[in-house]
Short mmCIF file of C-alpha atoms in Angstrom, two decimals:
data_model
loop_
_atom_site.label_atom_id
_atom_site.label_comp_id
_atom_site.label_asym_id
_atom_site.label_seq_id
_atom_site.Cartn_x
_atom_site.Cartn_y
_atom_site.Cartn_z
CA PRO U 1324 112.53 140.75 27.60
CA VAL U 1325 110.71 142.26 30.57
CA ARG U 1326 107.00 141.41 30.78
CA SER U 1327 105.05 144.43 32.11
CA PHE U 1328 101.42 144.31 33.20
CA PHE U 1329 99.35 147.29 34.35
CA LEU U 1330 96.45 145.80 36.24
CA ALA U 1331 94.01 148.66 35.57
CA GLY U 1332 94.11 147.75 31.88
CA LYS U 1333 92.97 144.63 30.09
CA ASP U 1334 96.32 143.75 28.52
CA GLY U 1335 97.13 140.32 29.95
CA PHE U 1336 94.77 140.49 32.93
CA GLY U 1337 91.05 140.00 33.48
CA GLY U 1338 88.51 139.84 36.29
CA GLN U 1339 88.77 143.48 37.33
CA GLY U 1340 85.74 145.44 38.40
CA GLY U 1341 83.92 142.88 40.52
CA GLN U 1342 83.33 142.68 44.25
CA TRP U 1343 87.02 142.60 45.09
CA SER U 1344 88.51 145.24 42.78
CA LYS U 1345 87.77 148.35 40.77
CA VAL U 1346 89.72 150.46 38.30
CA VAL U 1347 90.41 153.95 39.68
CA VAL U 1348 92.07 157.10 38.41
CA ASP U 1349 95.37 157.51 40.24
CA LYS U 1350 97.76 160.33 39.46
CA ASP U 1351 100.59 158.46 41.18
CA ALA U 1352 100.22 155.37 39.00
CA GLU U 1353 102.62 155.02 36.08
CA ARG U 1354 99.81 155.23 33.52
CA GLY U 1355 97.33 157.28 35.52
CA SER U 1356 95.10 154.44 36.73
CA ALA U 1357 95.39 151.54 39.15
CA LEU U 1358 93.50 148.49 40.37
CA CYS U 1359 92.07 149.16 43.83
CA ALA U 1360 90.69 146.63 46.33
CA PRO U 1361 87.85 148.19 48.39
CA ALA U 1362 87.83 147.98 52.18
CA ASN U 1363 85.43 145.54 53.88
CA SER U 1364 84.91 143.60 50.64
CA GLY U 1365 85.82 140.21 52.05
CA ALA U 1366 88.59 137.99 50.74
CA GLY U 1367 88.70 137.29 47.01
CA MET U 1368 90.56 137.55 43.73
CA MET U 1369 91.18 141.06 42.42
CA ALA U 1370 92.45 139.98 38.99
CA HIS U 1371 93.81 136.96 37.14
CA SER U 1372 96.31 137.05 34.31
CA SER U 1373 96.05 135.07 31.11
CA TYR U 1374 97.76 131.66 30.99
CA PHE U 1375 100.98 132.82 29.40
CA SER U 1376 103.14 130.71 27.09
CA ALA U 1377 106.06 128.89 28.63
CA MET U 1378 109.29 130.80 29.14
CA PRO U 1379 112.71 129.10 29.11
CA PRO U 1380 113.60 127.34 32.37
CA GLY U 1381 115.43 129.84 34.50
CA LEU U 1382 115.58 132.32 37.34
CA TYR U 1383 113.14 135.23 37.14
CA ARG U 1384 112.20 138.22 39.29
CA LEU U 1385 108.71 139.54 39.89
CA ARG U 1386 108.33 143.20 40.86
CA ALA U 1387 105.00 144.56 42.11
CA ARG U 1388 104.23 148.27 42.60
CA VAL U 1389 101.72 148.52 45.43
CA LYS U 1390 100.36 150.97 48.05
CA VAL U 1391 98.13 150.69 51.12
CA THR U 1392 95.93 153.31 52.78
CA ASP U 1393 96.96 152.30 56.32
CA ASN U 1394 100.50 151.13 56.99
CA THR U 1395 99.90 150.64 60.73
CA ALA U 1396 97.20 147.96 60.48
CA ALA U 1397 97.94 144.51 61.85
CA LYS U 1398 96.17 142.39 59.26
CA ARG U 1399 97.50 141.51 55.80
CA ALA U 1400 96.11 143.57 52.91
CA GLY U 1401 96.47 140.82 50.30
CA CYS U 1402 99.00 139.03 48.12
CA ILE U 1403 100.26 138.37 44.60
CA GLU U 1404 101.05 134.81 43.58
CA MET U 1405 102.67 133.26 40.53
CA THR U 1406 101.74 129.68 39.53
CA SER U 1407 102.99 127.33 36.81
CA GLN U 1408 101.13 124.50 35.09
CA LEU U 1409 103.26 121.55 36.14
CA ALA U 1410 105.11 122.77 39.24
CA GLY U 1411 102.34 124.64 41.06
CA LEU U 1412 102.96 127.74 43.18
CA ARG U 1413 106.27 129.36 42.29
CA LEU U 1414 106.05 132.60 44.26
CA MET U 1415 103.89 134.53 46.73
CA ILE U 1416 104.39 138.09 47.95
CA ASN U 1417 102.33 138.93 51.04
CA PHE U 1418 101.54 142.59 51.58
CA HIS U 1419 101.59 143.29 55.30
CA PRO U 1420 100.87 146.97 56.04
CA ARG U 1421 103.97 147.45 58.18
CA MET U 1422 106.17 146.53 55.21
CA PHE U 1423 105.26 149.94 53.74
CA SER U 1424 107.32 152.93 54.82
CA LYS U 1425 104.46 155.37 54.12
CA ALA U 1426 100.71 155.15 53.61
CA ASP U 1427 99.24 156.08 50.23
CA GLN U 1428 102.62 155.90 48.54
CA TYR U 1429 103.62 153.29 45.96
CA GLN U 1430 106.43 150.98 46.89
CA ASP U 1431 108.19 148.27 44.87
CA PHE U 1432 108.36 144.70 46.19
CA GLU U 1433 110.54 142.07 44.52
CA LYS U 1434 110.90 138.33 44.80
CA ASP U 1435 112.77 135.78 42.69
CA PHE U 1436 111.38 132.48 41.43
CA ILE U 1437 112.35 129.56 39.20
CA LEU U 1438 110.43 128.24 36.21
CA ARG U 1439 111.47 124.66 35.44
CA ASP U 1440 108.85 123.20 33.11
CA ASN U 1441 107.40 123.89 29.67
CA GLY U 1442 103.82 124.59 30.73
CA TRP U 1443 101.85 127.80 31.13
CA TRP U 1444 102.32 130.28 33.96
CA CYS U 1445 100.00 132.91 35.43
CA VAL U 1446 99.81 135.69 38.04
CA ARG U 1447 96.93 136.28 40.48
CA ALA U 1448 96.21 139.24 42.76
CA ASN U 1449 94.18 138.53 45.90
CA THR U 1450 92.75 140.81 48.58
CA ASP U 1451 91.87 139.96 52.18
CA GLY U 1452 89.33 142.79 52.26
CA ASN U 1453 90.77 144.36 55.41
CA GLN U 1454 91.57 147.76 53.89
CA SER U 1455 91.65 149.63 50.62
CA TRP U 1456 94.90 149.08 48.74
CA SER U 1457 96.07 149.42 45.12
CA ILE U 1458 98.26 147.66 42.57
CA ASP U 1459 99.80 149.74 39.80
CA SER U 1460 101.88 147.16 37.92
CA VAL U 1461 103.46 143.73 37.95
CA LYS U 1462 106.68 143.18 36.00
CA VAL U 1463 108.59 139.95 35.34
CA PHE U 1464 112.33 140.12 34.62
CA PRO U 1465 114.43 137.23 33.24
CA LEU U 1466 117.63 136.94 35.27
CA TYR U 1467 119.34 133.72 34.24
CA GLU U 1468 118.48 130.86 31.89
CA LEU U 1469 119.15 127.49 33.51
CA GLU U 1470 120.68 124.54 31.69
CA ASP U 1471 119.49 120.99 32.29
CA ARG U 1472 122.41 120.07 34.54
CA GLN U 1473 121.76 123.13 36.71
CA LEU U 1474 118.11 122.15 37.08
CA PHE U 1475 119.22 118.67 38.20
CA SER U 1476 121.36 120.20 40.93
CA ILE U 1477 118.49 122.39 42.14
CA TYR U 1478 115.83 119.66 41.93
CA PRO U 1479 117.54 116.29 42.61
CA GLY U 1480 115.51 113.34 41.39
CA SER U 1481 113.48 115.36 38.89
CA ALA U 1482 114.96 113.42 35.96
CA GLY U 1483 113.48 110.10 37.05
CA ASP U 1484 115.14 106.78 37.89
CA ILE U 1485 116.47 104.43 35.20
CA ASP U 1486 117.47 100.87 36.05
CA ALA U 1487 121.25 100.57 35.74
CA SER U 1488 120.92 97.25 33.89
CA LEU U 1489 118.73 98.67 31.13
CA VAL U 1490 120.33 98.80 27.65
CA PRO U 1491 118.95 99.79 24.22
CA ARG U 1492 117.60 97.19 21.79
CA ARG U 1493 120.34 95.49 19.71
CA ARG U 1494 118.51 92.78 17.79
CA ARG U 1495 116.11 92.14 14.91
CA PRO U 1496 113.45 93.06 14.07
CA TYR U 1497 114.40 96.74 14.09
CA LYS U 1498 112.12 99.20 15.86
CA ALA U 1499 112.31 102.94 15.13
CA LEU U 1500 110.84 105.76 17.20
CA PHE U 1501 110.17 108.74 14.97
CA ILE U 1502 109.41 112.07 16.68
CA ALA U 1503 107.99 114.41 14.05
CA GLY U 1504 107.90 118.19 14.11
CA PHE U 1505 106.35 120.59 11.62
CA GLY U 1506 107.40 119.95 8.01
CA TYR U 1507 109.12 116.66 8.82
CA ASP U 1508 107.94 115.07 5.56
CA PHE U 1509 110.21 117.31 3.44
CA TYR U 1510 113.14 115.18 4.64
CA ARG U 1511 111.32 111.99 3.54
CA PRO U 1512 112.42 110.23 6.73
CA VAL U 1513 109.73 107.56 6.71
CA GLN U 1514 110.88 106.33 3.30
CA ALA U 1515 114.45 106.17 4.62
CA ILE U 1516 113.42 104.27 7.75
CA ARG U 1517 111.53 101.70 5.68
CA LEU U 1518 114.80 100.98 3.85
CA LEU U 1519 116.45 99.82 7.09
CA SER U 1520 114.91 96.36 6.73
CA ASN U 1521 111.81 94.71 5.35
CA ASP U 1522 110.48 94.05 8.86
CA VAL U 1523 111.18 97.40 10.55
CA THR U 1524 108.36 98.83 12.66
CA ILE U 1525 107.90 102.58 13.05
CA LYS U 1526 106.29 104.24 16.06
CA PRO U 1527 105.45 107.94 15.48
CA ALA U 1528 105.30 110.61 18.17
CA TRP U 1529 104.20 114.15 17.36
CA VAL U 1530 105.13 117.67 18.33
CA TYR U 1531 101.97 119.61 19.10
CA ARG U 1532 101.17 122.99 20.57
CA ASP U 1533 98.50 123.86 23.08
CA PHE U 1534 97.74 127.45 24.04
CA SER U 1535 100.90 127.70 26.12
CA SER U 1536 103.76 125.69 24.66
CA ALA U 1537 104.95 122.73 22.58
CA HIS U 1538 104.77 119.14 23.83
CA ILE U 1539 105.36 115.62 22.51
CA ARG U 1540 102.34 113.36 22.08
CA GLY U 1541 103.22 109.67 22.06
CA PHE U 1542 106.65 109.84 23.70
CA PRO U 1543 107.47 106.63 25.62
CA GLU U 1544 106.23 106.89 29.18
CA THR U 1545 108.94 104.71 30.73
CA PRO U 1546 112.66 104.11 30.11
CA GLU U 1547 111.89 100.46 29.38
CA GLU U 1548 109.58 101.49 26.55
CA LEU U 1549 112.14 103.90 25.07
CA PHE U 1550 115.05 101.46 25.35
CA ASP U 1551 113.12 98.88 23.32
CA TYR U 1552 113.78 100.93 20.15
CA SER U 1553 116.74 100.26 17.86
CA ILE U 1554 117.00 103.91 16.83
CA VAL U 1555 115.36 107.27 17.58
CA TYR U 1556 114.78 110.11 15.11
CA LEU U 1557 114.15 113.75 16.02
CA CYS U 1558 112.87 115.72 13.01
CA ASN U 1559 112.51 119.48 13.53
CA VAL U 1560 111.81 118.85 17.21
CA PRO U 1561 112.22 121.81 19.60
CA VAL U 1562 114.21 120.45 22.54
CA LYS U 1563 112.19 122.70 24.85
CA SER U 1564 109.10 120.62 23.98
CA LEU U 1565 110.67 117.70 25.88
CA THR U 1566 110.34 117.54 29.64
CA LEU U 1567 113.47 117.26 31.75
CA GLN U 1568 112.63 113.61 32.37
CA GLN U 1569 112.18 112.89 28.64
CA LYS U 1570 115.53 114.53 27.87
CA ASN U 1571 117.18 112.42 30.53
CA PHE U 1572 115.62 109.24 29.10
CA LEU U 1573 117.08 110.10 25.67
CA TYR U 1574 120.43 111.04 27.18
CA GLU U 1575 120.72 107.70 28.97
CA TYR U 1576 119.48 105.88 25.87
CA VAL U 1577 122.39 107.27 23.84
CA ARG U 1578 124.94 106.96 26.64
CA ARG U 1579 124.16 103.27 27.04
CA GLY U 1580 124.46 102.44 23.34
CA GLY U 1581 121.40 103.76 21.53
CA GLY U 1582 121.36 105.41 18.11
CA LEU U 1583 119.99 108.93 17.57
CA VAL U 1584 119.47 110.80 14.28
CA VAL U 1585 118.70 114.53 14.60
CA LEU U 1586 117.31 116.37 11.57
CA GLY U 1587 117.12 120.15 11.40
CA GLY U 1588 114.36 122.65 10.84
CA HIS U 1589 113.12 126.04 11.92
CA GLN U 1590 112.51 124.73 15.47
CA ALA U 1591 115.44 122.33 15.78
CA TYR U 1592 118.86 122.61 17.42
CA GLU U 1593 119.60 126.12 18.72
CA ARG U 1594 116.25 127.47 17.50
CA GLY U 1595 114.33 125.10 19.79
CA GLY U 1596 116.25 125.50 23.04
CA GLY U 1597 118.83 122.80 22.40
CA ARG U 1598 121.82 124.82 23.55
CA GLY U 1599 122.90 123.77 27.04
CA SER U 1600 120.61 120.73 27.05
CA LEU U 1601 121.33 117.11 27.91
CA LEU U 1602 120.79 116.22 24.25
CA GLU U 1603 123.50 118.63 23.15
CA GLU U 1604 125.92 116.72 25.40
CA THR U 1605 125.36 113.59 23.32
CA MET U 1606 125.63 115.32 19.94
CA PRO U 1607 128.80 115.56 17.83
CA VAL U 1608 128.16 119.30 17.42
CA ALA U 1609 128.04 122.30 19.76
CA MET U 1610 125.23 124.79 19.19
CA VAL U 1611 125.67 128.55 19.03
CA LYS U 1612 123.36 131.40 20.05
CA ALA U 1613 120.16 131.28 18.04
CA THR U 1614 119.54 134.98 17.49
CA SER U 1615 123.00 136.13 16.47
CA GLU U 1616 124.74 133.13 14.91
CA GLY U 1617 122.43 130.14 14.67
CA MET U 1618 121.16 130.07 11.09
CA LEU U 1619 123.16 130.43 7.87
CA TYR U 1620 121.45 131.46 4.63
CA PHE U 1621 122.94 131.10 1.16
CA PRO U 1622 120.66 132.95 -1.31
CA GLY U 1623 122.07 131.19 -4.36
CA GLY U 1624 122.59 127.85 -2.67
CA VAL U 1625 125.89 126.07 -2.00
CA PRO U 1626 126.81 122.61 -3.33
CA LEU U 1627 126.48 119.51 -1.17
CA THR U 1628 129.49 117.21 -1.21
CA VAL U 1629 129.58 113.81 0.49
CA ASP U 1630 132.87 112.42 1.82
CA SER U 1631 133.84 109.74 -0.71
CA ASP U 1632 136.26 108.08 1.74
CA ILE U 1633 133.51 106.75 4.02
CA PRO U 1634 133.22 103.02 3.20
CA TRP U 1635 129.80 102.50 4.78
CA LEU U 1636 128.08 105.11 2.60
CA ALA U 1637 126.95 102.70 -0.11
CA GLU U 1638 124.81 103.26 -3.20
CA ILE U 1639 125.22 107.03 -3.07
CA SER U 1640 125.49 108.93 -6.35
CA VAL U 1641 126.18 112.67 -6.34
CA GLU U 1642 126.07 113.23 -10.07
CA GLN U 1643 123.19 115.68 -9.63
CA LYS U 1644 123.98 119.29 -8.73
CA LEU U 1645 122.76 119.32 -5.13
CA LEU U 1646 122.17 122.64 -3.37
CA VAL U 1647 121.71 123.71 0.26
CA TYR U 1648 120.19 127.09 1.11
CA PHE U 1649 119.68 127.06 4.89
CA LEU U 1650 121.98 125.51 7.44
CA HIS U 1651 122.31 125.35 11.23
CA ASN U 1652 125.62 126.89 12.22
CA VAL U 1653 127.48 124.70 14.74
CA GLY U 1654 130.88 123.88 16.11
CA VAL U 1655 132.16 120.36 15.45
CA LYS U 1656 133.26 118.61 18.64
CA LYS U 1657 136.64 116.94 18.91
CA GLY U 1658 136.57 113.36 17.66
CA SER U 1659 133.48 113.87 15.49
CA LYS U 1660 133.44 113.21 11.75
CA VAL U 1661 132.08 115.59 9.10
CA LEU U 1662 130.44 113.25 6.58
CA ALA U 1663 129.12 115.88 4.16
CA ARG U 1664 129.54 119.61 3.64
CA ALA U 1665 127.49 122.42 2.16
CA GLY U 1666 130.17 124.49 0.52
CA GLY U 1667 132.78 124.47 3.27
CA THR U 1668 130.27 124.25 6.13
CA PRO U 1669 129.39 121.00 7.98
CA PHE U 1670 126.12 119.53 6.72
CA LEU U 1671 126.20 115.99 8.12
CA VAL U 1672 128.18 115.17 11.27
CA GLY U 1673 128.52 111.87 13.11
CA GLY U 1674 130.03 111.02 16.45
CA GLU U 1675 130.05 108.70 19.43
CA TYR U 1676 129.00 109.48 22.97
CA GLU U 1677 130.12 106.82 25.43
CA LYS U 1678 128.49 103.64 24.02
CA GLY U 1679 126.05 105.38 21.64
CA ARG U 1680 126.21 107.09 18.27
CA VAL U 1681 124.54 110.27 17.02
CA ILE U 1682 124.11 111.71 13.51
CA CYS U 1683 123.24 115.39 13.01
CA VAL U 1684 121.70 116.60 9.73
CA LEU U 1685 122.20 120.37 9.73
CA GLY U 1686 120.67 121.40 6.40
CA LEU U 1687 117.05 122.57 6.14
CA PRO U 1688 114.83 121.32 3.28
CA LEU U 1689 114.02 124.84 2.11
CA GLY U 1690 114.86 126.79 -1.03
CA ASP U 1691 114.01 127.05 -4.72
CA PRO U 1692 116.71 125.57 -6.97
CA GLY U 1693 116.73 126.82 -10.52
CA GLU U 1694 116.75 124.73 -13.66
CA GLY U 1695 119.50 122.12 -13.70
CA ALA U 1696 119.90 122.00 -9.90
CA THR U 1697 118.26 119.95 -7.15
CA GLY U 1698 117.58 120.70 -3.51
CA PHE U 1699 119.32 118.05 -1.44
CA TRP U 1700 115.99 116.88 0.03
CA LYS U 1701 114.73 116.04 -3.50
CA TRP U 1702 117.90 114.17 -4.44
CA ASN U 1703 117.21 110.63 -5.69
CA ASP U 1704 119.66 109.10 -3.23
CA TRP U 1705 118.77 111.24 -0.22
CA THR U 1706 116.78 108.46 1.43
CA TYR U 1707 119.67 106.03 0.87
CA LEU U 1708 122.06 108.45 2.56
CA LEU U 1709 119.70 108.66 5.54
CA ARG U 1710 119.42 104.89 5.60
CA ASP U 1711 123.19 104.40 5.55
CA VAL U 1712 123.89 106.86 8.36
CA SER U 1713 121.06 105.23 10.34
CA TRP U 1714 122.66 101.81 9.90
CA TRP U 1715 125.94 103.22 11.18
CA THR U 1716 124.21 104.91 14.12
CA MET U 1717 122.44 101.74 15.24
CA ARG U 1718 125.51 99.53 14.57
CA ALA U 1719 123.56 97.38 12.13
CA VAL U 1720 126.72 95.59 10.94
CA GLU U 1721 127.28 94.24 14.46
CA ILE U 1722 123.62 93.22 14.82
CA GLU U 1723 123.63 91.40 11.46
CA ALA U 1724 126.97 89.66 12.06
CA PRO U 1725 126.61 85.85 12.30
#
């Protein structure tokens, strides 16, 4: 959606009314008032926006509606700049008087910019104090959302270097990296991980939000640190909370033989910016649009059935009536295996990507089963199912072979 800011108001902007700006009544302004920089005020900041939450990486357009009192002057009137948290200055529009076709008449100026990180962004208006000039509005338009591969082509080297000889851990003792989003404990993943072996070590990393966006606290800082894990779990993790470099580390980890288990949630898969990402490339499923197709809801629940022909799913009993209420809607990629279904819809899908393996759990641990039924996440053997698919993902049989 378009973000519109009228600088005479307080919605999204502050700092008006000091030495370098004042709010004035202006019949030509869209809402009847504008932010005016006085003449001979000296150079300074007219107004500063809030630090806005991160928008998806992509191409955007900023449009400023501005007028000057003298369009023949030689010196610049001022500028508007747009800055992001991690990439610095993204855009600057300089207002030179001779750019204006008429004095005292509003004119639109546009410039495109790219946002490529998941930090805050802000807009600042600055005056040089050479003449009186006014800003009516600043509007930001989304033009095109960029996928990870497109960002790589625009910013070569931004994904970081990974030694070509580096390979994921394939030995005992097992080490698991567990990246936890909100509500992760409903899946009981820690209990499942502890069943991998009696000497497994678990390193948690956490999704957290600051005032602008989601980030991961505790994610490995180097490829060497990440590749020392036997398996990685993402539990209700919004992909957009990962930096481009972190996504590339995980991509290479899987491509070179690592195991990845992805559990769903209200911020996972398509709901967390996973569509078009490097991680989606490794997954056995293809995500759909979040708003129109992404989430399936079954008010009465649909039964969970596990494929009985899979020999490595041991110790699994489905005698209980297991129900699924919410499910990520996906397409199953060619060569992938549907290991369990909710009704007729894929619930658990496994696949290989180059040398690595990925398991996708698509059901959400939400719902209220009636008497005589059990939500799949409360199923007695749920943790054993997670353990078994984890063993397959990390090729435990090969590691344990004499």
